[in-house]
mmCIF file of C-alpha atoms in Angstrom:
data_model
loop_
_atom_site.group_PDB
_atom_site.id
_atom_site.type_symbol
_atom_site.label_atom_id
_atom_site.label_comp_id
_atom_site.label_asym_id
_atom_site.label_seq_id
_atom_site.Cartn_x
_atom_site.Cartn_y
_atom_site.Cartn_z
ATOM 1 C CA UNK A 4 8.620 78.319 28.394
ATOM 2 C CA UNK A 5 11.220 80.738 28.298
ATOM 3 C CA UNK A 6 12.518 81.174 24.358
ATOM 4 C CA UNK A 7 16.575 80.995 25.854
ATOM 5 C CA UNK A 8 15.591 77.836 27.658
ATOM 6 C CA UNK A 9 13.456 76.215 25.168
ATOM 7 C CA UNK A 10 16.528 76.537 22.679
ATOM 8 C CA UNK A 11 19.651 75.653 25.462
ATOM 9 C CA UNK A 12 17.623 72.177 25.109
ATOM 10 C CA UNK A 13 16.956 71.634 21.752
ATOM 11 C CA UNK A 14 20.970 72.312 21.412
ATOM 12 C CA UNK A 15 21.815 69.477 24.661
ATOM 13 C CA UNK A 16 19.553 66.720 22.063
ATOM 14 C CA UNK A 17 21.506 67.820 19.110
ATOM 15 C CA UNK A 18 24.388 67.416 21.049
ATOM 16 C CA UNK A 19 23.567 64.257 22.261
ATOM 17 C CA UNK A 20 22.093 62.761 18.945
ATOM 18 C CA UNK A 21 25.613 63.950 17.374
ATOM 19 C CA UNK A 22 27.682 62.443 19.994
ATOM 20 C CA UNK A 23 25.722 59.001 19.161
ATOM 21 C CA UNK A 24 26.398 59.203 15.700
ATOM 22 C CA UNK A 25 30.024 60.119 16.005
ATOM 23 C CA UNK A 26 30.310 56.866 18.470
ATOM 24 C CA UNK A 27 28.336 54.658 15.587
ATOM 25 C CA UNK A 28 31.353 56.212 13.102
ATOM 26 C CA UNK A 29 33.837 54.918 15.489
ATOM 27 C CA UNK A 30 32.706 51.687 16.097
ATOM 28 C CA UNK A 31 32.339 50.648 12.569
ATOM 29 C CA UNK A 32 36.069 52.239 11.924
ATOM 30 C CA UNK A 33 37.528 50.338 14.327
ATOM 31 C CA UNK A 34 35.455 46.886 13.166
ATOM 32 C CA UNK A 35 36.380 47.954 9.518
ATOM 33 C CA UNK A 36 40.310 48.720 10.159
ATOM 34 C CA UNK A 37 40.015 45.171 12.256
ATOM 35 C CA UNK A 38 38.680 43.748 9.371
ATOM 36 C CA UNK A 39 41.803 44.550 7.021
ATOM 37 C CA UNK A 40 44.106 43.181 9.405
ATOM 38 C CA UNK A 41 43.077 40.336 10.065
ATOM 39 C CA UNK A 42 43.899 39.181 6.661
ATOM 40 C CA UNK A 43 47.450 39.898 7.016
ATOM 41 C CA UNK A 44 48.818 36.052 7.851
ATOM 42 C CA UNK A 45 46.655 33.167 6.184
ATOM 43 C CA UNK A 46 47.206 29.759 6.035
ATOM 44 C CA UNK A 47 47.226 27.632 2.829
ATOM 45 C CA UNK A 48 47.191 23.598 3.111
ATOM 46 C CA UNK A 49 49.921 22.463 0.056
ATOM 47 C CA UNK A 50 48.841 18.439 -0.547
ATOM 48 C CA UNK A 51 50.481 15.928 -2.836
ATOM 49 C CA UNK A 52 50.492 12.070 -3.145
ATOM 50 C CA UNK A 53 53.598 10.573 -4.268
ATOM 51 C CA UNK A 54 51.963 7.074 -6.346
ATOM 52 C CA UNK A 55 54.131 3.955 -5.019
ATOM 53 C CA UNK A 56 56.190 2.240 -7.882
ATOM 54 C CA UNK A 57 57.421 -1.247 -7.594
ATOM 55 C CA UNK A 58 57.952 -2.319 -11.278
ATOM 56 C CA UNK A 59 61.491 -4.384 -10.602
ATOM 57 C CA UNK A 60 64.102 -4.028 -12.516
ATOM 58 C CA UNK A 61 65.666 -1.361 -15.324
ATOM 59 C CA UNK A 62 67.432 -3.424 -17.275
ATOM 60 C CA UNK A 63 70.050 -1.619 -20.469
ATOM 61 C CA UNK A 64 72.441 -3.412 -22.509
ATOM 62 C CA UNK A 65 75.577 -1.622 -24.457
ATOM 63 C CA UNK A 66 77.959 -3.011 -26.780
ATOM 64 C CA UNK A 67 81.441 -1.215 -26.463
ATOM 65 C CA UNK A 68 84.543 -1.209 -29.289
ATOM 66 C CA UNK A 69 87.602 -1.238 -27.221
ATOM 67 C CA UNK A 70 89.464 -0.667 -30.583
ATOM 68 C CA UNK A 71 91.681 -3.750 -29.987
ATOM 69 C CA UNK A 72 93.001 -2.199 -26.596
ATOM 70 C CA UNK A 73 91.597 -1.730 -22.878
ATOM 71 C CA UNK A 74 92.037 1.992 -23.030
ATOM 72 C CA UNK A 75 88.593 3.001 -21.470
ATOM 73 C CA UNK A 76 88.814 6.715 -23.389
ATOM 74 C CA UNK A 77 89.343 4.925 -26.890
ATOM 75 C CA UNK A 78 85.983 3.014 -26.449
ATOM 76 C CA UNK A 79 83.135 3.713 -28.464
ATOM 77 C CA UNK A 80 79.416 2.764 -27.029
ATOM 78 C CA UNK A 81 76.095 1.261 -28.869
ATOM 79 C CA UNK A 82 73.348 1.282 -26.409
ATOM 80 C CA UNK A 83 69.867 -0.413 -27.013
ATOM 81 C CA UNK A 84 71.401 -3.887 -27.681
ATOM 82 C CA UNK A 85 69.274 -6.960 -27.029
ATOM 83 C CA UNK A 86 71.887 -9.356 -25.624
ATOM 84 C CA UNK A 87 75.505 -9.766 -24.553
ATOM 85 C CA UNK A 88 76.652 -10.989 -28.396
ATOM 86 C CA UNK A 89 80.389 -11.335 -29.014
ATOM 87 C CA UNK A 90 80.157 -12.826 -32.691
ATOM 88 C CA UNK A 91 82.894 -14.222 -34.327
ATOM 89 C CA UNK A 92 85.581 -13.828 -32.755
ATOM 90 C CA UNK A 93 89.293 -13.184 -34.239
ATOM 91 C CA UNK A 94 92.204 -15.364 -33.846
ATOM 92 C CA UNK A 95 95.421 -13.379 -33.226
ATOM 93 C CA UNK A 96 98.108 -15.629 -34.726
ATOM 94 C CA UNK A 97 100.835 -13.570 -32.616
ATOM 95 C CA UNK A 98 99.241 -14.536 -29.768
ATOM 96 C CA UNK A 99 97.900 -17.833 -30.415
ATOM 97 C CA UNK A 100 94.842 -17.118 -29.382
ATOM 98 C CA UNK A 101 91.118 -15.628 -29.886
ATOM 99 C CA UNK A 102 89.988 -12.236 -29.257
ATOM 100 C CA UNK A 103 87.465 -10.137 -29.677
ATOM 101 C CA UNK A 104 87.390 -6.393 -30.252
ATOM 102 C CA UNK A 105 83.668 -5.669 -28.037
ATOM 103 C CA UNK A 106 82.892 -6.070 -24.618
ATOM 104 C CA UNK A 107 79.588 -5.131 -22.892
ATOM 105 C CA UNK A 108 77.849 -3.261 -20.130
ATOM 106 C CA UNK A 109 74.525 -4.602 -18.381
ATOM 107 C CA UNK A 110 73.310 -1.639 -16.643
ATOM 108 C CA UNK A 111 71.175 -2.377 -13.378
ATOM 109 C CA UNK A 112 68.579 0.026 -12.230
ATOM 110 C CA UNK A 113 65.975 -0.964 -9.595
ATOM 111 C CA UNK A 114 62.715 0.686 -10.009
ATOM 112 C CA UNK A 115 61.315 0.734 -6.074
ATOM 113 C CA UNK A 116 60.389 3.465 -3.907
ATOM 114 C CA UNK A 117 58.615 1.669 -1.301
ATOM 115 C CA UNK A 118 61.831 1.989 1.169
ATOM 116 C CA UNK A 119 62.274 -1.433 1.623
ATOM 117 C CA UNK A 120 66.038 -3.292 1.527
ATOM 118 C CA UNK A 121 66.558 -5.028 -1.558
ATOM 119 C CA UNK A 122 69.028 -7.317 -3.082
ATOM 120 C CA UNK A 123 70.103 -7.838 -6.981
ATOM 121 C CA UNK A 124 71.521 -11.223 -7.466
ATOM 122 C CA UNK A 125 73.409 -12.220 -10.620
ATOM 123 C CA UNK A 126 72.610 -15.575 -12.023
ATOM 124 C CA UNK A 127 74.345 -17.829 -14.819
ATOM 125 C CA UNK A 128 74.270 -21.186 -17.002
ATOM 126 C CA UNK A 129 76.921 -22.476 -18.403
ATOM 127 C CA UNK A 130 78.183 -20.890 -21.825
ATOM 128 C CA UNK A 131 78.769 -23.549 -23.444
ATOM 129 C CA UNK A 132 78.955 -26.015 -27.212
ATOM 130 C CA UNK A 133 77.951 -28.858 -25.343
ATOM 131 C CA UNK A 134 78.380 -30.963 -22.507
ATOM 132 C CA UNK A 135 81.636 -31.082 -22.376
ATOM 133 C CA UNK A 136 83.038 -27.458 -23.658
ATOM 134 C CA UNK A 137 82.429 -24.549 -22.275
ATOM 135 C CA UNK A 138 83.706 -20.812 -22.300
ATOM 136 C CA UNK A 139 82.861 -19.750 -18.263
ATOM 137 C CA UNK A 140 86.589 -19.251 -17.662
ATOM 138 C CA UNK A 141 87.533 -17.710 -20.922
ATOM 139 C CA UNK A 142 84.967 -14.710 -20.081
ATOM 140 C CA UNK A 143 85.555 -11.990 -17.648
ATOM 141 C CA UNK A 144 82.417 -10.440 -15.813
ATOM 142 C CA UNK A 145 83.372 -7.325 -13.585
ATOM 143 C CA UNK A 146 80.595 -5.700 -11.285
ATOM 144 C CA UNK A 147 80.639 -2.049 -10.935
ATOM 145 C CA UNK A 148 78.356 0.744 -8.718
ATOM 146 C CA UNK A 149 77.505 3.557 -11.150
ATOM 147 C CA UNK A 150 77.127 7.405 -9.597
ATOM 148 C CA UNK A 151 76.611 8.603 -13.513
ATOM 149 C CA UNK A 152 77.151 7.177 -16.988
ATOM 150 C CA UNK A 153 81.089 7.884 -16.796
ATOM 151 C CA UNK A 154 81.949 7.469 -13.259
ATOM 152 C CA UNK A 155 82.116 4.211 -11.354
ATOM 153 C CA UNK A 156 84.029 1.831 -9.030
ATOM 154 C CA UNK A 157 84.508 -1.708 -8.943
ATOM 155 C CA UNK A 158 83.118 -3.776 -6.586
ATOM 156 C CA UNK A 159 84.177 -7.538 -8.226
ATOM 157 C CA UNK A 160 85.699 -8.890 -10.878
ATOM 158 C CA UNK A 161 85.685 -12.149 -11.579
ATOM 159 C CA UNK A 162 85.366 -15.106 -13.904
ATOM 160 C CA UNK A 163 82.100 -16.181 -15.730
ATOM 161 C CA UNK A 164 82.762 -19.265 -13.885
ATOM 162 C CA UNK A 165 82.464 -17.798 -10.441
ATOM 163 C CA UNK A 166 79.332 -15.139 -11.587
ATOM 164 C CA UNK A 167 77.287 -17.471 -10.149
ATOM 165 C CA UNK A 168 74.958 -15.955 -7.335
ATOM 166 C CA UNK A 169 77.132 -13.031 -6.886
ATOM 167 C CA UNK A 170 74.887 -10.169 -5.203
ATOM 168 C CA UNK A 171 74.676 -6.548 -4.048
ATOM 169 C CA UNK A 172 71.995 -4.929 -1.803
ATOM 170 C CA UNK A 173 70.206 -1.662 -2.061
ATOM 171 C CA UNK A 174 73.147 -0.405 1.175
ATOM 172 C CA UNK A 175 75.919 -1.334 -1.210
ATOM 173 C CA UNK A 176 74.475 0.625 -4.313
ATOM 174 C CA UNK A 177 73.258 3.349 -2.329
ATOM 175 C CA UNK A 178 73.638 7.350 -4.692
ATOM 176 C CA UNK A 179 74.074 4.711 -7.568
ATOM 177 C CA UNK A 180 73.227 1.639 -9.465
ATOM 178 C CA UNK A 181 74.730 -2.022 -10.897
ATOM 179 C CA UNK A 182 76.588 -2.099 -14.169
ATOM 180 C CA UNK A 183 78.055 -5.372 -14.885
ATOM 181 C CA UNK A 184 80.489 -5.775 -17.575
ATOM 182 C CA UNK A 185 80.944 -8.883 -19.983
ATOM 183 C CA UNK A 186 84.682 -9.369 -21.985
ATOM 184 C CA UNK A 187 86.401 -11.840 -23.254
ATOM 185 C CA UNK A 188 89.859 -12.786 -21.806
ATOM 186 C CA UNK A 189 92.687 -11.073 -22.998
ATOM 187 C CA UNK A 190 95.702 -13.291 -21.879
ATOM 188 C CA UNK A 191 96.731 -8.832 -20.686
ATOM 189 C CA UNK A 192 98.093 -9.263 -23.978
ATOM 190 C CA UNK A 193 96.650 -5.839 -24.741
ATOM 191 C CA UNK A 194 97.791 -2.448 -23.332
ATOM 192 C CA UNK A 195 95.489 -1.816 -20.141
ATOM 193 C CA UNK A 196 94.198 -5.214 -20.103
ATOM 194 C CA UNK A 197 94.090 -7.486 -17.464
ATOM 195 C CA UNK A 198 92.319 -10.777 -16.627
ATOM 196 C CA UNK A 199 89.999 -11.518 -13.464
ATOM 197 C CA UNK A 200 91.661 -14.589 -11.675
ATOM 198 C CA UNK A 201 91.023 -17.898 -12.981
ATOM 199 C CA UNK A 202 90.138 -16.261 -16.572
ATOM 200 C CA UNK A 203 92.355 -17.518 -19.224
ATOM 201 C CA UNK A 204 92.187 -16.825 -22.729
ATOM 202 C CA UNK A 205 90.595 -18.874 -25.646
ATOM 203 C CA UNK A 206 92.683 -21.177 -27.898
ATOM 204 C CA UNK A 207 92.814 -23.828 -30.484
ATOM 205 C CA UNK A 208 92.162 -26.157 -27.397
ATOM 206 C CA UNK A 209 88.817 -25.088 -27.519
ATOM 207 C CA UNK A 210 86.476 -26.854 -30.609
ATOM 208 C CA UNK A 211 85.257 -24.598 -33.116
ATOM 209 C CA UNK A 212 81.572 -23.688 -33.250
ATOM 210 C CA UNK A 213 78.543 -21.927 -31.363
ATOM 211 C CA UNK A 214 78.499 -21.004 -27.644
ATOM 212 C CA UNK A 215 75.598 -19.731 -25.667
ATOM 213 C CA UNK A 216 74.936 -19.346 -22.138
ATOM 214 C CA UNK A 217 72.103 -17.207 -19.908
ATOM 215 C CA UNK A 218 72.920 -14.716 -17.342
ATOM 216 C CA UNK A 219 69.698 -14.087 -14.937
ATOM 217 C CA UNK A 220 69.362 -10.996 -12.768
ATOM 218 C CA UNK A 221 66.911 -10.795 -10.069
ATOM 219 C CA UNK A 222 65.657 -8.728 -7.333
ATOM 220 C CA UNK A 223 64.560 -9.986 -4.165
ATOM 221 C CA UNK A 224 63.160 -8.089 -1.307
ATOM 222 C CA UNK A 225 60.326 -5.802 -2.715
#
């Protein structure tokens, strides 16, 4: 075979063995720059489980000294108290009558997150000596909705008398919750105080001695 001939070939299968490795080279470039970008956008699954609580009611009682006055920015709280305990109280010989220096709060919180309506319903017995005496319209009992530990409006005020079965549902407390407050009538004898209707205040017509009632709070609907 001619020597120019024998060699134009050999260079046509070097060409031809080049041209299939530069292909191979471009093939696994273009799987290997595919490769990168496919990773640019992932997905990631974010999971929790919120545990359902249903444990009722939040119940905290605070004793307040009004300082002899119903000035809400002289008062001085005592949380953590066990009951709604006015002592002894004073007798105010300008006034004729007895008083008493502390009032309470009965804060209300409803521990619930099941989304069901629910209603708080406030309960009483009679706070009384005995059969026949009785404080329940010597005692005011106002019902407030809380937004925080300072602000609040009322939603009732009225005698201890007329607590009975008073109620607010989970619409009417809604961004808040129930603080009830217990006080003794004043007669508004005292600067800033007055008296929910039918409250009078206590006097010598009244036997001395020991008075105790109950006040029940209970939540219905969860």
């Amino acid at each position: 075979m001619n020597a120019k001939i024998l060699l134009k070939n050999l260079m046509k299968g070097g060409e031809v063995k080049m041209k299939k490795v530069i292909l191979v080279m471009l093939v696994v470039f273009v799987l290997a720059v595919g490769s990168c970008y496919a990773a640019n956008t992932q997905t990631i699954n974010v999971t929790a489980t919120v545990a359902a609580v249903a444990n009722g009611l939040n119940v905290g009682i605070s004793k307040i000294d009004s300082k002899g006055t119903c000035v809400a920015t002289d008062d001085s709280w005592t949380s953590g108290q066990a009951g709604v305990a006015f002592g002894t109280l004073n007798w105010d010989a300008a006034n004729s009558i007895f008083l008493n220096n502390y009032y309470y709060a009965v804060d209300v919180g409803v521990v619930d997150n099941s989304g069901a309506a629910w209603t708080i319903t406030h309960t009483r017995t009679d706070f009384k000596k005995d059969a026949t005496n009785n404080l329940n319209s010597n005692v005011n009992v106002t019902f407030a909705k809380q937004t925080d530990a300072t602000t609040g409006s009322d939603l009732s005020k009225v005698s201890y008398a007329n607590s009975n079965n008073v109620s607010y549902t989970k619409a009417q407390l809604a961004g808040g919750w129930l603080r009830v407050y217990y006080g003794i009538g004043t007669g508004d004898v005292r600067v800033g105080c007055t008296d929910a209707a039918g409250v009078t205040p206590i006097t010598v017509d009244k036997p001395a001695g020991a008075y105790s009632g109950t006040v029940t709070l209970t939540l219905t609907g969860v």
